[in-house]
mmCIF file of C-alpha atoms and ligand atoms in Angstrom:
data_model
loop_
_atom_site.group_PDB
_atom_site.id
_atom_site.type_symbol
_atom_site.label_atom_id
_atom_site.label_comp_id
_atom_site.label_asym_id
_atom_site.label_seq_id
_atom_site.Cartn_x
_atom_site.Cartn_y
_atom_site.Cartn_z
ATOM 1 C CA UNK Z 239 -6.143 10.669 16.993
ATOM 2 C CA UNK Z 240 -9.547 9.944 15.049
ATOM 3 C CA UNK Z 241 -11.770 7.758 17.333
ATOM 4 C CA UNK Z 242 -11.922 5.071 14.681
ATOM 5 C CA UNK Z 243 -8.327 4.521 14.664
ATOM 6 C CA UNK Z 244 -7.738 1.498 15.903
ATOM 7 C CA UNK Z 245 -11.483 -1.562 15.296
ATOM 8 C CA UNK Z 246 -9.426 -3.823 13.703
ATOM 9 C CA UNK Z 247 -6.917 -4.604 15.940
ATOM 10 C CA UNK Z 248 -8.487 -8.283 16.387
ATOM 11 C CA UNK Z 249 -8.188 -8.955 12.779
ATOM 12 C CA UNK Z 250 -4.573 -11.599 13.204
ATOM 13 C CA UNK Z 251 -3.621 -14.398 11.368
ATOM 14 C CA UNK Z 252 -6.065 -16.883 11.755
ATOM 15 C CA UNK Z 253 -5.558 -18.870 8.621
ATOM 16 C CA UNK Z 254 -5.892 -18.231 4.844
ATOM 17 C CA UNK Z 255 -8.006 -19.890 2.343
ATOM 18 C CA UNK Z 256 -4.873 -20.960 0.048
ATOM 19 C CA UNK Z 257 -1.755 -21.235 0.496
ATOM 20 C CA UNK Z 258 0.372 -18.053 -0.169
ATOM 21 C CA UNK Z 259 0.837 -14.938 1.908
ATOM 22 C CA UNK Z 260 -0.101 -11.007 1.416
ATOM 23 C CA UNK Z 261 2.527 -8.408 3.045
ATOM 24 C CA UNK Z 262 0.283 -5.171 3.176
ATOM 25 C CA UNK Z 263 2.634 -2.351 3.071
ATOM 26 C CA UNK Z 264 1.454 0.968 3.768
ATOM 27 C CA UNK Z 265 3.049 4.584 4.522
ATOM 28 C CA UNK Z 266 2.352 8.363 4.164
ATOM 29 C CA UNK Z 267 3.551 10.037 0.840
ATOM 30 C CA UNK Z 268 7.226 10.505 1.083
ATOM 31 C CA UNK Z 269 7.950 7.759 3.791
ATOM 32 C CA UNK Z 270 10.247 6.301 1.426
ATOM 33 C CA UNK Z 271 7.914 3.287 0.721
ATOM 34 C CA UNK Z 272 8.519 2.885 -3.253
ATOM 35 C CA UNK Z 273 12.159 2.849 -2.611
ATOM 36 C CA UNK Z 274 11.573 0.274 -0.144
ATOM 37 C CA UNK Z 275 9.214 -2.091 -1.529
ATOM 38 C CA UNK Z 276 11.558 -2.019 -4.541
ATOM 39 C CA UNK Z 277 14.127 -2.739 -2.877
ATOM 40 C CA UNK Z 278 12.054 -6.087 -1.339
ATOM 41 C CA UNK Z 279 11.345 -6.730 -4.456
ATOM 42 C CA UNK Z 280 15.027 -7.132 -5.564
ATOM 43 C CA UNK Z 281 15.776 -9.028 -2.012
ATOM 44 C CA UNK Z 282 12.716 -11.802 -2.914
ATOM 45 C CA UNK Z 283 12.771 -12.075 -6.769
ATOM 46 C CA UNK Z 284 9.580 -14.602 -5.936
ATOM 47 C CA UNK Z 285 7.630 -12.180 -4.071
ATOM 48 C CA UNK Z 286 4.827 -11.121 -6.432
ATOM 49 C CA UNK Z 287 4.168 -7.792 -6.470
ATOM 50 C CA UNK Z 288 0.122 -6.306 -6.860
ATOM 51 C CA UNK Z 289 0.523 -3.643 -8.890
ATOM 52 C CA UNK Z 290 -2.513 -1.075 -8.368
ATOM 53 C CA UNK Z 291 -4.880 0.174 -10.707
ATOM 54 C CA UNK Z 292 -5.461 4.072 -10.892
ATOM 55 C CA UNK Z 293 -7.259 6.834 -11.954
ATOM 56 C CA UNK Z 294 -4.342 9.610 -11.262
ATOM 57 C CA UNK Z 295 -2.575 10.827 -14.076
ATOM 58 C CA UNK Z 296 1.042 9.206 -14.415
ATOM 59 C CA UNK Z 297 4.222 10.956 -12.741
ATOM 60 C CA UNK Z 298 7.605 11.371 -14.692
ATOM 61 C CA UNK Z 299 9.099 7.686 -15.610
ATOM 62 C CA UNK Z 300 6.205 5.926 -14.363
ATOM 63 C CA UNK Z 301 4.888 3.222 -16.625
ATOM 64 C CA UNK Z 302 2.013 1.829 -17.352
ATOM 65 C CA UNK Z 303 1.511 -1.682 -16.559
ATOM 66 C CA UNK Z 304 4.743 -1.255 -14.392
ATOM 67 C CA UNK Z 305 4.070 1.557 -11.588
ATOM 68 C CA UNK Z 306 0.302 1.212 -11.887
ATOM 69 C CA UNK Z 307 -2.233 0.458 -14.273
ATOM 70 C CA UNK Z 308 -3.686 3.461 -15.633
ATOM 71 C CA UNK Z 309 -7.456 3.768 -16.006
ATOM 72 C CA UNK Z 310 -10.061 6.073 -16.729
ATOM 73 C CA UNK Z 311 -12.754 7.381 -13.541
ATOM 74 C CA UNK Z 312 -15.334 5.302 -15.780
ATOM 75 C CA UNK Z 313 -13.255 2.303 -16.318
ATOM 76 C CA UNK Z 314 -12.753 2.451 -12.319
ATOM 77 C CA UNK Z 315 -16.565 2.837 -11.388
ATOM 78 C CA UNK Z 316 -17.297 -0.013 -13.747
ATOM 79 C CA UNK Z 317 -15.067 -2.327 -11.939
ATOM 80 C CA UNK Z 318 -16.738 -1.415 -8.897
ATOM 81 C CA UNK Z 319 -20.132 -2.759 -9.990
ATOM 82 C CA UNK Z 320 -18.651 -6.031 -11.353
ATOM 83 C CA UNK Z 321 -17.011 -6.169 -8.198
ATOM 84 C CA UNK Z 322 -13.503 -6.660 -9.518
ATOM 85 C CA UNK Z 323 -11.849 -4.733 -6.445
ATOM 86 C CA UNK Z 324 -10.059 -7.090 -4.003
ATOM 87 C CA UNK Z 325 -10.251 -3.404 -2.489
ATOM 88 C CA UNK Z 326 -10.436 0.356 -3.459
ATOM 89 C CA UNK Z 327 -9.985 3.529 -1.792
ATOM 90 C CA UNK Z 328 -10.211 7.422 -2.702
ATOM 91 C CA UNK Z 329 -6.610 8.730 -2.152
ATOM 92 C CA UNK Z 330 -5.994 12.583 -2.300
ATOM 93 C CA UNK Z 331 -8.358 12.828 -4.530
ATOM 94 C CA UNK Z 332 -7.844 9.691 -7.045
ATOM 95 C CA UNK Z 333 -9.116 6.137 -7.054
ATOM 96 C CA UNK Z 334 -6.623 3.169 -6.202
ATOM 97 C CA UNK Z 335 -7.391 -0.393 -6.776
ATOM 98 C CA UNK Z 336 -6.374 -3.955 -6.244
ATOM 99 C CA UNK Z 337 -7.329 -6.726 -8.734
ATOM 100 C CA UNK Z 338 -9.025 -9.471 -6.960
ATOM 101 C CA UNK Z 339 -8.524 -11.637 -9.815
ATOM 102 C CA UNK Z 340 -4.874 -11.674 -9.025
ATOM 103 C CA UNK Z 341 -4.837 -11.575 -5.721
ATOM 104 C CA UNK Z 342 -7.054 -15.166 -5.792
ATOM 105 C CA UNK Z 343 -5.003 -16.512 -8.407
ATOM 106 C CA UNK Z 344 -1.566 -15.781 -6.873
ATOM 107 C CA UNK Z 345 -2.454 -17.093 -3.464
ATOM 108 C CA UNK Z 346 -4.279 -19.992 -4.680
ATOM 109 C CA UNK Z 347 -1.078 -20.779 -6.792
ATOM 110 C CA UNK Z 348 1.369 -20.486 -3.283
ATOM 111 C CA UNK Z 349 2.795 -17.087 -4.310
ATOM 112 C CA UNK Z 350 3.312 -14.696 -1.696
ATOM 113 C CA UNK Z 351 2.375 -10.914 -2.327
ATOM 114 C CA UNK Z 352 3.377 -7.557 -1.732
ATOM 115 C CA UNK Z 353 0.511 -4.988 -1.770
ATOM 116 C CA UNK Z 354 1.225 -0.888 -1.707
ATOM 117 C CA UNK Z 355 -1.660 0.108 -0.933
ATOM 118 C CA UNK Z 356 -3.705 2.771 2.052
ATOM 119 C CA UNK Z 357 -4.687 2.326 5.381
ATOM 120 C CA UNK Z 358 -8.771 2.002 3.769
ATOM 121 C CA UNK Z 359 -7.510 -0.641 1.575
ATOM 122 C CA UNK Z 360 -5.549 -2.137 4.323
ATOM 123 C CA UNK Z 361 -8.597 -2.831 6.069
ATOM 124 C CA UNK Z 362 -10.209 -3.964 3.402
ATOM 125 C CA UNK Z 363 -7.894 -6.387 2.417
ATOM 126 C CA UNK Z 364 -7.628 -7.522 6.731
ATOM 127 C CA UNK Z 365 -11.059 -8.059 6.500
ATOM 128 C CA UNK Z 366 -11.172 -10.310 3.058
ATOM 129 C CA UNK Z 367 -7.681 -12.053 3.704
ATOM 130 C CA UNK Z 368 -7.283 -12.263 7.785
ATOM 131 C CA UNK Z 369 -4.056 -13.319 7.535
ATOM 132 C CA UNK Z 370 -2.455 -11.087 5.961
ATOM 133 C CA UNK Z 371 0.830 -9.312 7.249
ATOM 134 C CA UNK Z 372 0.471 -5.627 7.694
ATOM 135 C CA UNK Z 373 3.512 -3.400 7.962
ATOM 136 C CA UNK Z 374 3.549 0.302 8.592
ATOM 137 C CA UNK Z 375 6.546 2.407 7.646
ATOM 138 C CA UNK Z 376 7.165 5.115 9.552
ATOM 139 C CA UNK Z 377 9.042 8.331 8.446
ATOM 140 C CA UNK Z 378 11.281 9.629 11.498
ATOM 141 C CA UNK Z 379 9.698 12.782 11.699
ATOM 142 C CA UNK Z 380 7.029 14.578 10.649
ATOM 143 C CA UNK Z 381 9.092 17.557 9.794
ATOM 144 C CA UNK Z 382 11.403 14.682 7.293
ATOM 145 C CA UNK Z 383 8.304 13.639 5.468
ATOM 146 C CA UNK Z 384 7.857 17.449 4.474
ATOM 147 C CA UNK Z 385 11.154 18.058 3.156
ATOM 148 C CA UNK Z 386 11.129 14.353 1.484
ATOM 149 C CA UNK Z 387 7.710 15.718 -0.612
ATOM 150 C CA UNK Z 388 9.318 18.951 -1.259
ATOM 151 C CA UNK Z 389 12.823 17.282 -2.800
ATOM 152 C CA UNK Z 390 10.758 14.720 -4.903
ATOM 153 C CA UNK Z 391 9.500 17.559 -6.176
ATOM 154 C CA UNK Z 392 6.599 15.795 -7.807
ATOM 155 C CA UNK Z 393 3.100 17.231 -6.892
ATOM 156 C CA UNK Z 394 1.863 20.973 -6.725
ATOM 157 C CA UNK Z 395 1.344 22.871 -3.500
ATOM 158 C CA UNK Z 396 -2.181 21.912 -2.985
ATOM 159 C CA UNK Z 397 -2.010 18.060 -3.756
ATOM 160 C CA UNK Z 398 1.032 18.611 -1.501
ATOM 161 C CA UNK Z 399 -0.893 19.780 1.180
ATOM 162 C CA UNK Z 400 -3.635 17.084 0.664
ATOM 163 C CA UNK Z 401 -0.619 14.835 1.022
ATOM 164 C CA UNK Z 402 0.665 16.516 4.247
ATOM 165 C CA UNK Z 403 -3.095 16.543 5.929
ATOM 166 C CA UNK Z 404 -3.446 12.476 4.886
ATOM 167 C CA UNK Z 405 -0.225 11.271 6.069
ATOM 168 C CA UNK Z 406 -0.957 13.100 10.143
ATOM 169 C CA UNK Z 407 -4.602 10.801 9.274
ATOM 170 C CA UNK Z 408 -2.868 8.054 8.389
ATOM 171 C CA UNK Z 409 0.318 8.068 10.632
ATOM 172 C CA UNK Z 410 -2.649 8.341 13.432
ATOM 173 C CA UNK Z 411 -4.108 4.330 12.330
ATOM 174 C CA UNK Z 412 -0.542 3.109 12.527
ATOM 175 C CA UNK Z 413 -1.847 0.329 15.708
ATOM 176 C CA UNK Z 414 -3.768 -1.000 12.969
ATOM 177 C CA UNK Z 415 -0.640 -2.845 11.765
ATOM 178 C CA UNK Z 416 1.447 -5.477 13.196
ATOM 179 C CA UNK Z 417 4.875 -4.136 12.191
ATOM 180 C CA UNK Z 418 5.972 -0.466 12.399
ATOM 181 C CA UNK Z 419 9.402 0.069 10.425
ATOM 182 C CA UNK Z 420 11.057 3.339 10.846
ATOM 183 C CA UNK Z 421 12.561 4.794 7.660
ATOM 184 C CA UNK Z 422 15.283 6.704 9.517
ATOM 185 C CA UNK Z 423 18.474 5.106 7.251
ATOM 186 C CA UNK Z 424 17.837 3.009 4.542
ATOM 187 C CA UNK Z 425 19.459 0.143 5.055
ATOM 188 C CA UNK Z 426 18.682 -0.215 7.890
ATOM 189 C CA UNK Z 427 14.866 0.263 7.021
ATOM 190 C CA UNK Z 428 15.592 -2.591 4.622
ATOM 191 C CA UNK Z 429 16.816 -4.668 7.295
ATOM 192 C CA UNK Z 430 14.025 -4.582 9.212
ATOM 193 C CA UNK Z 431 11.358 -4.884 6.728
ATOM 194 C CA UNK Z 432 13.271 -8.307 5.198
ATOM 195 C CA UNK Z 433 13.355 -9.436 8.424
ATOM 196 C CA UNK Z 434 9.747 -8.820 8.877
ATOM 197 C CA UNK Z 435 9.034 -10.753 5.640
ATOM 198 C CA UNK Z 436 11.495 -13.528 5.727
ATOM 199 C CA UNK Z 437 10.158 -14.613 8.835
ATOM 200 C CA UNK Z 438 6.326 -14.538 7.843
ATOM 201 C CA UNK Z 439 6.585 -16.264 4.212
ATOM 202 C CA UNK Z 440 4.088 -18.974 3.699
ATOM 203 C CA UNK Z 441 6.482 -21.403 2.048
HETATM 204 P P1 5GP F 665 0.764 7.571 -5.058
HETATM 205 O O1 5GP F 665 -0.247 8.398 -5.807
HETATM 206 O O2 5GP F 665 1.718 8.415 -4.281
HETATM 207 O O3 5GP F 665 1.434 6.543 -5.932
HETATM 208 O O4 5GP F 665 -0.055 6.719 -3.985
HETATM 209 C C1 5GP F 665 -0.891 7.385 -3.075
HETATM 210 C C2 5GP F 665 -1.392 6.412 -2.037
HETATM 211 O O5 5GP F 665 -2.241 5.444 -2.644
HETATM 212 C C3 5GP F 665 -0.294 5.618 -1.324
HETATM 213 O O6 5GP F 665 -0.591 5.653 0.059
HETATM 214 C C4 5GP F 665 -0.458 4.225 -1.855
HETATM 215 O O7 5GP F 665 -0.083 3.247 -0.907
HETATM 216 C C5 5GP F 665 -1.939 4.182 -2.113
HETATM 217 N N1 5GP F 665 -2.289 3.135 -3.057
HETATM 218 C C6 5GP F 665 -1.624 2.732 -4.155
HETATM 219 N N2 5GP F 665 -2.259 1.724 -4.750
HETATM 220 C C7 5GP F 665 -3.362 1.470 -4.009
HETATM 221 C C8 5GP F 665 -4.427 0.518 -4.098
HETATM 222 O O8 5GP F 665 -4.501 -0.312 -4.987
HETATM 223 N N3 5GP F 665 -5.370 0.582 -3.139
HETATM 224 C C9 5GP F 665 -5.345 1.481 -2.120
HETATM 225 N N4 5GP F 665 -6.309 1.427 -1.230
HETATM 226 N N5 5GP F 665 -4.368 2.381 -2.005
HETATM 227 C C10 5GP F 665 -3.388 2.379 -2.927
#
């Protein structure tokens, strides 16, 4: 386990400059987290979801302005000298993003949030908004995360192998978070993750 695992461990809910609520969901590729956090979604219609900015190229049926927003490497960098970034991270290889714009706005307007995002970003966001939530999905295995990657099919045998390398790194800062959900079956993954987020809502 990297020795810088685990500094933020302090960083709990000590009270939030508005009034809504940020769940920080994170998970190595092929954890099943997309499946999950849409199925949250469906489960709390009023749960706003953050929807990233990028600089990868789309998959199959993702849509812009849906999945992600997605922007050029220039477009990204400039953000990052206004300061637009309520966070940003370097993920295998591509920049990530979350608006700070609508973070603030949401929060200040009562909404709770659902944010996708890295363990970097995760931090970040811990270390802006303190009280966040922070929920780690787990997959059951190591061994199920591979075949999940190789059934969706999606990425090419090196960006696979970034993927592979990342999620041992990121699996590894799990006691960063103050939930771990195990994606063994789905509903039951579900379960636990409403549970998680009925119980923390701001409202
Ligand atoms: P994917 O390319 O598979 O959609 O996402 C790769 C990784 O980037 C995932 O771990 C996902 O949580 C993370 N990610 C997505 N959006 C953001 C973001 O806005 N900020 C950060 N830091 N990570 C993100």
């Amino acid at each position: 386990m990297p020795e810088h695992s685990c500094k933020n461990n302090a960083l709990h809910p000590t009270g939030q400059p508005s009034n809504g609520r940020l769940f920080i969901i994170s998970a190595p590729s092929g954890a099943g987290k997309t499946t999950l956090c849409n199925a949250i979604l469906n489960k709390f219609p009023d749960l706003r979801y953050s929807i990233s900015y990028t600089t990868r190229t789309p998959r199959n049926g993702e849509q812009n302005g849906v999945d992600y927003y997605f922007i050029s490497k220039d477009e990204f960098q400039n953000n990052i000298k206004q300061n637009t970034w309520a966070e940003w991270a370097e993920v295998h290889g591509n920049f990530y993003g979350t608006s700070a714009q609508f973070i603030d706005r949401q929060l200040s307007q009562g909404n709770d949030i659902l944010l996708d995002i890295d363990v970097n970003g995760a931090r970040q966001i811990l270390s802006r908004y303190p009280s966040s939530i922070t929920i780690f999905i787990m997959p059951p295995t190591f061994e199920t995360l591979r075949e999940r990657l190789i059934k969706r099919g999606t990425d090419n045998a090196e960006v696979m192998a970034k993927r592979l390398k990342n999620a041992e790194a990121e699996i590894a800062q799990k006691c960063l978070y103050q939930h771990i959900v195990v994606n063994d079956t789905l509903p039951e993954a579900i379960e636990a993750l409403s549970a998680i987020i009925s119980g923390n809502r701001s409202g």
